[in-house]
Amino acid sequence: FRIRELEEENGRLREQTGHMALEGIIGVSDAMRSLCRAIEKVAPTNATVLILGDSGTGKELMARALHRLSGRAHKPFVAINCAAIPDTLLESELFGYEKGAFTGAAKRTPGKLELADGGTLFLDEIGEMPASLQAKLLRVLQERVVERIGGRTPIPLDLRFICATNRNLEAQVGGGGNFRDDLYFRISEVTIR
């Protein structure tokens, strides 16, 4: 009977932990506890968050936890890796395009910004974003509207931005760096290391 009780308790605990907001995050150190508390504090706000850390440290897990703990949890979480998509395609992936906007644009296609409307857009490796796109993204962050490539109609957006990078953006800002300082300050309302 005792074994059966333990099996049932184990099953209940497994169900509870399977739905935790910080699932997948492993660590008991003071630094990890502090990080998890920071995530829990920032999540309910609409602040734009910049997550900094080396490759493989779980930046996307933190972004997903921010989304799950927010009021946008029932809306889409859309992730895009800025380093994995060629510069020429990244713009159409983010902004979408109208039919006929360029060769091969056979139909109207919404971009990741539109798909994330109401939810959260996670821009991974934002430090790899080309300068031309940085200016367009800054406009979206300021105005909260997007125009598809080849389109003329502004589309209003209600979404939260979470960005991540393994680069030292502070060193790339200003003084001949290749990251816009105004965009840096816009995406780093809250910075989590």
Coordinates of N, CA and C in Angstrom, one line a residue:
F1 N 0.8 -1.2 0.0 CA 0.0 0.0 0.0 C 0.9 1.3 0.0
R2 N 2.0 1.2 0.7 CA 2.9 2.4 0.8 C 3.5 2.7 -0.6
I3 N 3.9 1.7 -1.3 CA 4.4 1.9 -2.6 C 3.4 2.5 -3.5
R4 N 2.1 2.0 -3.4 CA 1.1 2.6 -4.3 C 0.9 4.1 -3.9
E5 N 0.9 4.4 -2.7 CA 0.7 5.8 -2.2 C 1.9 6.7 -2.8
L6 N 3.1 6.2 -2.8 CA 4.2 6.9 -3.3 C 4.1 7.1 -4.8
E7 N 3.7 6.0 -5.5 CA 3.5 6.2 -7.0 C 2.5 7.2 -7.3
E8 N 1.3 7.3 -6.6 CA 0.3 8.3 -6.8 C 0.8 9.7 -6.5
E9 N 1.6 9.8 -5.4 CA 2.2 11.1 -5.1 C 3.2 11.6 -6.1
N10 N 4.0 10.6 -6.6 CA 4.9 10.9 -7.7 C 4.2 11.4 -8.9
G11 N 3.1 10.7 -9.3 CA 2.3 11.2 -10.5 C 1.8 12.6 -10.3
R12 N 1.2 12.9 -9.1 CA 0.7 14.2 -8.9 C 1.8 15.3 -9.0
L13 N 2.9 15.0 -8.4 CA 4.0 15.9 -8.4 C 4.6 16.1 -9.8
R14 N 4.6 15.1 -10.6 CA 5.0 15.2 -12.0 C 4.1 16.1 -12.8
E15 N 2.8 15.9 -12.5 CA 1.8 16.8 -13.2 C 2.0 18.3 -12.8
Q16 N 2.2 18.5 -11.6 CA 2.4 19.9 -11.1 C 3.6 20.5 -11.7
T17 N 4.8 19.8 -11.7 CA 6.0 20.4 -12.1 C 6.0 20.5 -13.7
G18 N 5.2 19.7 -14.3 CA 5.1 19.7 -15.8 C 4.6 21.0 -16.3
H19 N 3.9 21.8 -15.4 CA 3.2 23.0 -15.9 C 3.8 24.2 -15.2
M20 N 5.0 24.1 -14.6 CA 5.7 25.2 -14.0 C 6.2 26.2 -15.0
A21 N 6.1 27.5 -14.7 CA 6.6 28.5 -15.7 C 8.0 28.4 -16.0
L22 N 8.8 28.0 -15.0 CA 10.3 27.9 -15.2 C 10.8 26.5 -15.4
E23 N 9.9 25.7 -16.1 CA 10.3 24.3 -16.4 C 11.5 24.3 -17.3
G24 N 12.3 23.3 -17.1 CA 13.5 23.2 -18.0 C 14.7 24.0 -17.4
I25 N 14.5 24.8 -16.4 CA 15.6 25.6 -15.9 C 16.1 24.8 -14.7
I26 N 17.3 24.5 -14.7 CA 17.9 23.7 -13.7 C 19.0 24.5 -12.9
G27 N 18.9 24.5 -11.6 CA 19.9 25.1 -10.9 C 19.4 25.5 -9.5
V28 N 20.3 25.4 -8.5 CA 19.9 25.7 -7.1 C 20.9 26.7 -6.5
S29 N 21.8 27.2 -7.3 CA 22.7 28.2 -6.8 C 22.0 29.5 -6.5
D30 N 22.6 30.4 -5.7 CA 22.1 31.7 -5.4 C 21.9 32.5 -6.7
A31 N 22.8 32.4 -7.6 CA 22.7 33.1 -8.9 C 21.5 32.7 -9.7
M32 N 21.2 31.4 -9.7 CA 20.1 30.9 -10.5 C 18.8 31.3 -9.8
R33 N 18.8 31.2 -8.5 CA 17.6 31.7 -7.7 C 17.3 33.1 -8.0
S34 N 18.4 33.9 -8.0 CA 18.2 35.4 -8.2 C 17.7 35.6 -9.6
L35 N 18.2 34.9 -10.6 CA 17.8 35.0 -12.0 C 16.3 34.6 -12.1
C36 N 15.9 33.5 -11.5 CA 14.5 33.1 -11.5 C 13.6 34.2 -10.9
R37 N 14.0 34.7 -9.8 CA 13.2 35.8 -9.1 C 13.1 37.0 -10.0
A38 N 14.2 37.4 -10.7 CA 14.1 38.5 -11.7 C 13.1 38.2 -12.8
I39 N 13.1 37.0 -13.3 CA 12.2 36.6 -14.4 C 10.7 36.7 -13.9
E40 N 10.5 36.3 -12.6 CA 9.2 36.3 -12.1 C 8.7 37.7 -11.8
K41 N 9.6 38.6 -11.5 CA 9.2 40.0 -11.3 C 8.9 40.8 -12.6
V42 N 9.7 40.5 -13.6 CA 9.6 41.2 -14.9 C 8.5 40.7 -15.7
A43 N 8.2 39.4 -15.6 CA 7.2 38.8 -16.5 C 5.8 39.5 -16.6
P44 N 5.2 39.9 -15.4 CA 3.9 40.5 -15.5 C 3.9 41.9 -16.2
T45 N 5.0 42.5 -16.4 CA 5.1 43.8 -17.0 C 5.1 43.7 -18.5
N46 N 5.0 44.8 -19.2 CA 5.2 44.8 -20.7 C 6.5 45.3 -21.1
A47 N 7.5 45.4 -20.2 CA 8.8 45.9 -20.5 C 9.5 45.0 -21.5
T48 N 10.3 45.7 -22.4 CA 11.1 45.0 -23.4 C 12.3 44.5 -22.6
V49 N 12.7 43.2 -22.8 CA 13.7 42.6 -22.0 C 14.8 42.2 -22.9
L50 N 16.1 42.4 -22.5 CA 17.3 41.9 -23.2 C 17.9 40.9 -22.3
I51 N 18.1 39.7 -22.8 CA 18.7 38.6 -22.1 C 20.1 38.4 -22.7
L52 N 21.1 38.5 -21.8 CA 22.5 38.4 -22.2 C 23.1 37.1 -21.6
G53 N 23.9 36.4 -22.4 CA 24.5 35.2 -21.9 C 25.2 34.4 -23.0
D54 N 26.1 33.6 -22.6 CA 26.9 32.8 -23.6 C 25.9 31.8 -24.3
S55 N 26.4 31.3 -25.4 CA 25.6 30.3 -26.2 C 25.4 29.1 -25.3
G56 N 24.2 28.6 -25.4 CA 23.9 27.4 -24.7 C 23.5 27.5 -23.2
T57 N 23.3 28.8 -22.7 CA 23.1 29.0 -21.3 C 21.6 29.1 -21.0
G58 N 20.7 28.9 -22.0 CA 19.3 28.9 -21.8 C 18.5 30.2 -21.9
K59 N 19.0 31.1 -22.8 CA 18.4 32.3 -23.0 C 16.9 32.2 -23.5
E60 N 16.7 31.2 -24.4 CA 15.4 31.0 -25.0 C 14.5 30.4 -23.9
L61 N 15.0 29.5 -23.0 CA 14.2 29.0 -21.9 C 13.7 30.2 -21.0
M62 N 14.6 31.1 -20.8 CA 14.2 32.3 -19.9 C 13.1 33.1 -20.7
A63 N 13.3 33.3 -22.0 CA 12.3 34.0 -22.7 C 10.9 33.4 -22.7
R64 N 10.9 32.0 -22.8 CA 9.7 31.3 -22.8 C 9.1 31.4 -21.4
A65 N 9.9 31.4 -20.3 CA 9.4 31.5 -19.0 C 8.8 32.9 -18.8
L66 N 9.4 33.9 -19.3 CA 8.8 35.3 -19.3 C 7.5 35.3 -19.9
H67 N 7.3 34.7 -21.1 CA 6.1 34.6 -21.8 C 5.0 33.9 -21.0
R68 N 5.4 32.7 -20.5 CA 4.4 31.9 -19.7 C 3.9 32.6 -18.4
L69 N 4.7 33.4 -17.8 CA 4.3 34.1 -16.6 C 3.6 35.4 -16.8
S70 N 3.5 35.8 -18.1 CA 2.9 37.1 -18.4 C 1.4 37.0 -18.7
G71 N 0.8 38.1 -18.8 CA -0.6 38.1 -19.2 C -0.8 37.8 -20.7
R72 N 0.3 37.6 -21.4 CA 0.2 37.2 -22.8 C 0.4 35.7 -23.0
A73 N 0.4 34.9 -22.0 CA 0.7 33.5 -22.0 C -0.3 32.7 -23.0
H74 N -1.5 33.2 -23.1 CA -2.5 32.5 -24.0 C -2.4 32.9 -25.4
K75 N -1.5 33.8 -25.7 CA -1.3 34.3 -27.1 C 0.0 33.7 -27.6
P76 N 0.4 33.9 -28.9 CA 1.5 33.3 -29.5 C 2.9 33.7 -28.9
F77 N 3.8 32.8 -28.8 CA 5.2 33.1 -28.6 C 5.9 32.7 -29.9
V78 N 6.5 33.8 -30.5 CA 7.1 33.6 -31.8 C 8.6 33.9 -31.7
A79 N 9.4 32.9 -32.0 CA 10.9 33.1 -31.9 C 11.5 33.1 -33.3
I80 N 12.5 34.0 -33.5 CA 13.2 34.0 -34.7 C 14.7 34.3 -34.4
N81 N 15.5 33.5 -35.0 CA 17.0 33.6 -34.8 C 17.6 34.5 -35.9
C82 N 18.0 35.6 -35.5 CA 18.5 36.6 -36.4 C 19.8 36.2 -37.1
A83 N 20.6 35.3 -36.4 CA 21.8 34.8 -37.0 C 21.6 33.7 -38.0
A84 N 20.5 33.0 -37.9 CA 20.3 31.8 -38.7 C 19.7 32.1 -40.1
I85 N 19.2 33.3 -40.2 CA 18.5 33.6 -41.5 C 19.4 34.6 -42.2
P86 N 19.6 34.4 -43.5 CA 20.4 35.4 -44.3 C 19.8 36.8 -44.2
D87 N 20.7 37.8 -44.2 CA 20.2 39.2 -44.2 C 19.1 39.5 -45.2
T88 N 19.2 39.0 -46.4 CA 18.3 39.3 -47.4 C 16.9 38.7 -47.1
L89 N 16.8 37.6 -46.4 CA 15.5 37.0 -46.1 C 15.0 37.5 -44.7
L90 N 15.8 38.0 -43.8 CA 15.4 38.3 -42.5 C 14.3 39.4 -42.5
E91 N 14.4 40.4 -43.4 CA 13.5 41.5 -43.5 C 12.1 40.9 -43.9
S92 N 12.0 40.0 -44.9 CA 10.7 39.5 -45.2 C 10.2 38.6 -44.2
E93 N 11.0 37.9 -43.4 CA 10.6 37.0 -42.3 C 9.9 37.8 -41.2
L94 N 10.6 39.0 -40.9 CA 10.1 39.8 -39.8 C 8.8 40.6 -40.2
F95 N 8.9 41.3 -41.4 CA 7.8 42.2 -41.8 C 6.8 41.6 -42.7
G96 N 7.0 40.5 -43.3 CA 6.1 40.0 -44.2 C 6.1 40.7 -45.5
Y97 N 5.3 40.3 -46.5 CA 5.3 41.0 -47.8 C 4.0 40.9 -48.5
E98 N 3.8 41.8 -49.4 CA 2.6 41.8 -50.2 C 2.8 41.0 -51.5
K99 N 1.8 40.5 -52.1 CA 1.9 39.8 -53.4 C 2.5 40.8 -54.4
G100 N 3.5 40.3 -55.1 CA 4.2 41.0 -56.2 C 5.2 42.0 -55.7
A101 N 5.5 42.0 -54.4 CA 6.5 43.0 -53.8 C 7.9 42.7 -54.4
F102 N 8.2 41.5 -54.8 CA 9.5 41.1 -55.4 C 9.3 39.8 -56.1
T103 N 10.3 39.4 -56.9 CA 10.2 38.2 -57.7 C 10.0 37.0 -56.7
G104 N 9.0 36.2 -57.0 CA 8.7 35.1 -56.1 C 7.6 35.3 -55.1
A105 N 7.2 36.6 -54.9 CA 6.2 36.9 -53.9 C 4.8 36.7 -54.5
A106 N 4.4 35.4 -54.5 CA 3.2 35.0 -55.2 C 1.9 35.3 -54.4
K107 N 2.0 35.5 -53.1 CA 0.9 35.7 -52.3 C 1.3 36.6 -51.1
R108 N 0.3 37.2 -50.5 CA 0.5 38.1 -49.3 C 0.9 37.1 -48.1
T109 N 2.0 37.5 -47.5 CA 2.5 36.7 -46.4 C 2.7 37.6 -45.2
P110 N 2.1 37.3 -44.0 CA 2.4 38.0 -42.8 C 3.7 37.7 -42.3
G111 N 4.4 38.6 -41.6 CA 5.7 38.4 -41.0 C 5.6 37.9 -39.6
K112 N 6.7 37.7 -39.0 CA 6.7 37.2 -37.6 C 6.2 38.3 -36.7
L113 N 6.4 39.5 -37.0 CA 5.8 40.6 -36.1 C 4.3 40.5 -36.1
E114 N 3.7 40.3 -37.2 CA 2.2 40.2 -37.2 C 1.7 38.9 -36.5
L115 N 2.5 37.8 -36.8 CA 2.1 36.5 -36.2 C 2.2 36.6 -34.6
A116 N 3.0 37.4 -34.1 CA 3.2 37.5 -32.7 C 2.2 38.5 -32.0
D117 N 1.3 39.1 -32.8 CA 0.4 40.2 -32.3 C -0.4 39.6 -31.1
G118 N -0.4 40.4 -30.1 CA -1.1 40.0 -28.8 C -0.2 39.2 -27.9
G119 N 0.9 38.6 -28.4 CA 1.8 37.7 -27.7 C 3.2 38.3 -27.5
T120 N 4.2 37.5 -27.7 CA 5.6 37.8 -27.5 C 6.4 37.5 -28.7
L121 N 7.3 38.4 -29.1 CA 8.2 38.1 -30.2 C 9.6 38.0 -29.5
F122 N 10.3 36.9 -29.7 CA 11.6 36.6 -29.2 C 12.6 36.7 -30.3
L123 N 13.5 37.7 -30.3 CA 14.5 37.9 -31.3 C 15.8 37.4 -30.7
D124 N 16.2 36.2 -31.1 CA 17.4 35.6 -30.6 C 18.6 36.1 -31.5
E125 N 19.7 36.3 -30.8 CA 20.9 36.8 -31.5 C 20.7 38.1 -32.2
I126 N 20.1 39.0 -31.5 CA 19.8 40.3 -32.1 C 21.0 41.1 -32.5
G127 N 22.1 40.8 -31.8 CA 23.4 41.4 -32.1 C 23.9 41.1 -33.6
E128 N 23.3 40.1 -34.2 CA 23.7 39.8 -35.6 C 22.8 40.5 -36.6
M129 N 21.9 41.3 -36.2 CA 20.9 42.0 -37.1 C 21.7 43.1 -37.9
P130 N 21.5 43.1 -39.2 CA 22.2 44.1 -40.0 C 21.6 45.5 -39.7
A131 N 22.5 46.5 -39.9 CA 22.2 47.9 -39.5 C 20.9 48.4 -40.2
S132 N 20.7 48.0 -41.5 CA 19.5 48.5 -42.2 C 18.2 48.0 -41.6
L133 N 18.2 46.8 -41.0 CA 17.1 46.3 -40.4 C 16.9 46.9 -39.0
Q134 N 18.0 47.2 -38.3 CA 17.9 47.8 -37.0 C 17.1 49.1 -37.0
A135 N 17.3 49.9 -38.0 CA 16.5 51.1 -38.1 C 15.0 50.8 -38.3
K136 N 14.7 49.8 -39.1 CA 13.2 49.5 -39.3 C 12.6 48.9 -38.0
L137 N 13.4 48.1 -37.3 CA 12.9 47.5 -36.1 C 12.7 48.6 -35.0
L138 N 13.6 49.6 -35.0 CA 13.5 50.7 -34.0 C 12.1 51.4 -34.3
R139 N 11.8 51.6 -35.5 CA 10.5 52.3 -35.8 C 9.3 51.4 -35.3
V140 N 9.4 50.1 -35.5 CA 8.3 49.3 -35.0 C 8.2 49.4 -33.5
L141 N 9.4 49.4 -32.8 CA 9.4 49.5 -31.3 C 8.8 50.8 -30.9
Q142 N 9.0 51.9 -31.6 CA 8.6 53.2 -31.2 C 7.1 53.4 -31.5
E143 N 6.7 53.0 -32.8 CA 5.4 53.3 -33.3 C 4.4 52.2 -33.0
R144 N 4.9 51.0 -32.8 CA 4.0 49.8 -32.6 C 3.1 49.6 -33.9
V145 N 3.7 49.8 -35.0 CA 3.0 49.5 -36.3 C 4.0 48.9 -37.2
V146 N 3.6 48.1 -38.2 CA 4.5 47.5 -39.1 C 3.8 47.7 -40.5
E147 N 4.7 47.8 -41.5 CA 4.2 47.8 -42.9 C 4.9 46.6 -43.6
R148 N 4.1 45.8 -44.3 CA 4.7 44.7 -45.0 C 5.6 45.2 -46.2
I149 N 6.5 44.5 -46.6 CA 7.3 44.9 -47.8 C 6.4 45.0 -49.0
G150 N 6.4 46.1 -49.7 CA 5.6 46.4 -50.8 C 4.2 46.9 -50.4
G151 N 4.0 47.0 -49.1 CA 2.6 47.5 -48.6 C 2.7 48.9 -48.3
R152 N 1.5 49.5 -48.2 CA 1.4 50.9 -47.8 C 0.5 51.1 -46.6
T153 N -0.1 50.1 -46.1 CA -1.0 50.2 -45.0 C -0.3 49.8 -43.7
P154 N -0.3 50.7 -42.7 CA 0.3 50.4 -41.4 C -0.6 49.4 -40.7
I155 N 0.0 48.4 -40.1 CA -0.7 47.4 -39.3 C -0.4 47.6 -37.8
P156 N -1.3 48.0 -37.0 CA -1.0 48.2 -35.6 C -0.7 46.8 -34.9
L157 N 0.2 46.9 -33.9 CA 0.7 45.7 -33.2 C 0.6 45.9 -31.7
D158 N 0.3 44.9 -31.0 CA 0.3 44.8 -29.6 C 1.1 43.6 -29.2
L159 N 2.4 43.8 -29.0 CA 3.2 42.6 -28.6 C 4.3 43.1 -27.7
R160 N 4.9 42.0 -27.1 CA 6.1 42.3 -26.2 C 7.3 41.8 -26.9
F161 N 8.4 42.5 -26.8 CA 9.7 42.1 -27.4 C 10.6 41.6 -26.3
I162 N 11.2 40.4 -26.6 CA 12.2 39.9 -25.8 C 13.4 39.6 -26.7
C163 N 14.5 40.1 -26.4 CA 15.7 40.0 -27.3 C 16.8 39.2 -26.5
A164 N 17.7 38.6 -27.2 CA 18.8 37.9 -26.6 C 20.0 37.9 -27.5
T165 N 21.2 37.9 -26.8 CA 22.4 37.9 -27.6 C 23.5 37.3 -26.7
N166 N 24.5 36.8 -27.4 CA 25.7 36.4 -26.6 C 26.8 37.4 -26.8
R167 N 26.6 38.4 -27.6 CA 27.5 39.5 -27.8 C 27.5 40.6 -26.8
N168 N 28.5 41.3 -26.7 CA 28.6 42.5 -25.7 C 28.1 43.7 -26.5
L169 N 26.7 43.9 -26.5 CA 26.2 45.0 -27.2 C 26.6 46.4 -26.8
E170 N 26.9 46.5 -25.5 CA 27.4 47.8 -25.0 C 28.7 48.2 -25.7
A171 N 29.5 47.3 -26.0 CA 30.8 47.6 -26.7 C 30.5 47.9 -28.2
Q172 N 29.4 47.4 -28.7 CA 29.1 47.7 -30.1 C 28.3 48.9 -30.3
V173 N 27.8 49.5 -29.3 CA 27.0 50.7 -29.4 C 27.9 52.0 -29.5
G174 N 27.5 52.9 -30.3 CA 28.2 54.2 -30.4 C 29.6 54.0 -31.0
G175 N 30.5 54.9 -30.9 CA 31.9 54.9 -31.3 C 32.3 53.9 -32.4
G176 N 31.6 54.0 -33.5 CA 32.0 53.1 -34.6 C 31.5 51.7 -34.5
G177 N 30.7 51.4 -33.5 CA 30.2 50.0 -33.4 C 29.1 49.8 -34.4
N178 N 28.7 48.5 -34.5 CA 27.7 48.2 -35.6 C 26.4 47.9 -35.0
F179 N 26.0 48.5 -33.8 CA 24.7 48.3 -33.2 C 24.2 49.7 -32.8
R180 N 23.0 50.1 -33.3 CA 22.5 51.4 -33.0 C 22.3 51.6 -31.5
D181 N 22.7 52.8 -31.0 CA 22.5 53.0 -29.6 C 21.1 53.3 -29.2
D182 N 20.3 53.9 -30.1 CA 18.9 54.1 -29.8 C 18.1 52.8 -29.8
L183 N 18.5 51.9 -30.6 CA 17.8 50.6 -30.6 C 18.2 49.8 -29.3
Y184 N 19.5 49.9 -29.0 CA 20.0 49.3 -27.7 C 19.2 49.7 -26.5
F185 N 19.1 51.0 -26.4 CA 18.3 51.5 -25.2 C 16.9 51.2 -25.3
R186 N 16.3 51.0 -26.4 CA 14.9 50.6 -26.6 C 14.7 49.2 -26.2
I187 N 15.6 48.3 -26.6 CA 15.4 46.9 -26.3 C 15.9 46.5 -24.9
S188 N 16.6 47.3 -24.2 CA 17.1 47.0 -22.9 C 16.5 47.7 -21.8
E189 N 15.1 47.9 -21.8 CA 14.4 48.5 -20.7 C 14.8 47.7 -19.4
V190 N 14.8 46.4 -19.6 CA 15.3 45.5 -18.5 C 16.3 44.6 -19.1
T191 N 17.4 44.5 -18.4 CA 18.5 43.6 -18.9 C 18.7 42.5 -17.9
I192 N 18.7 41.2 -18.3 CA 18.9 40.1 -17.5 C 20.2 39.3 -18.0
R193 N 21.1 39.1 -17.1 CA 22.3 38.4 -17.5 C 22.3 37.0 -17.0

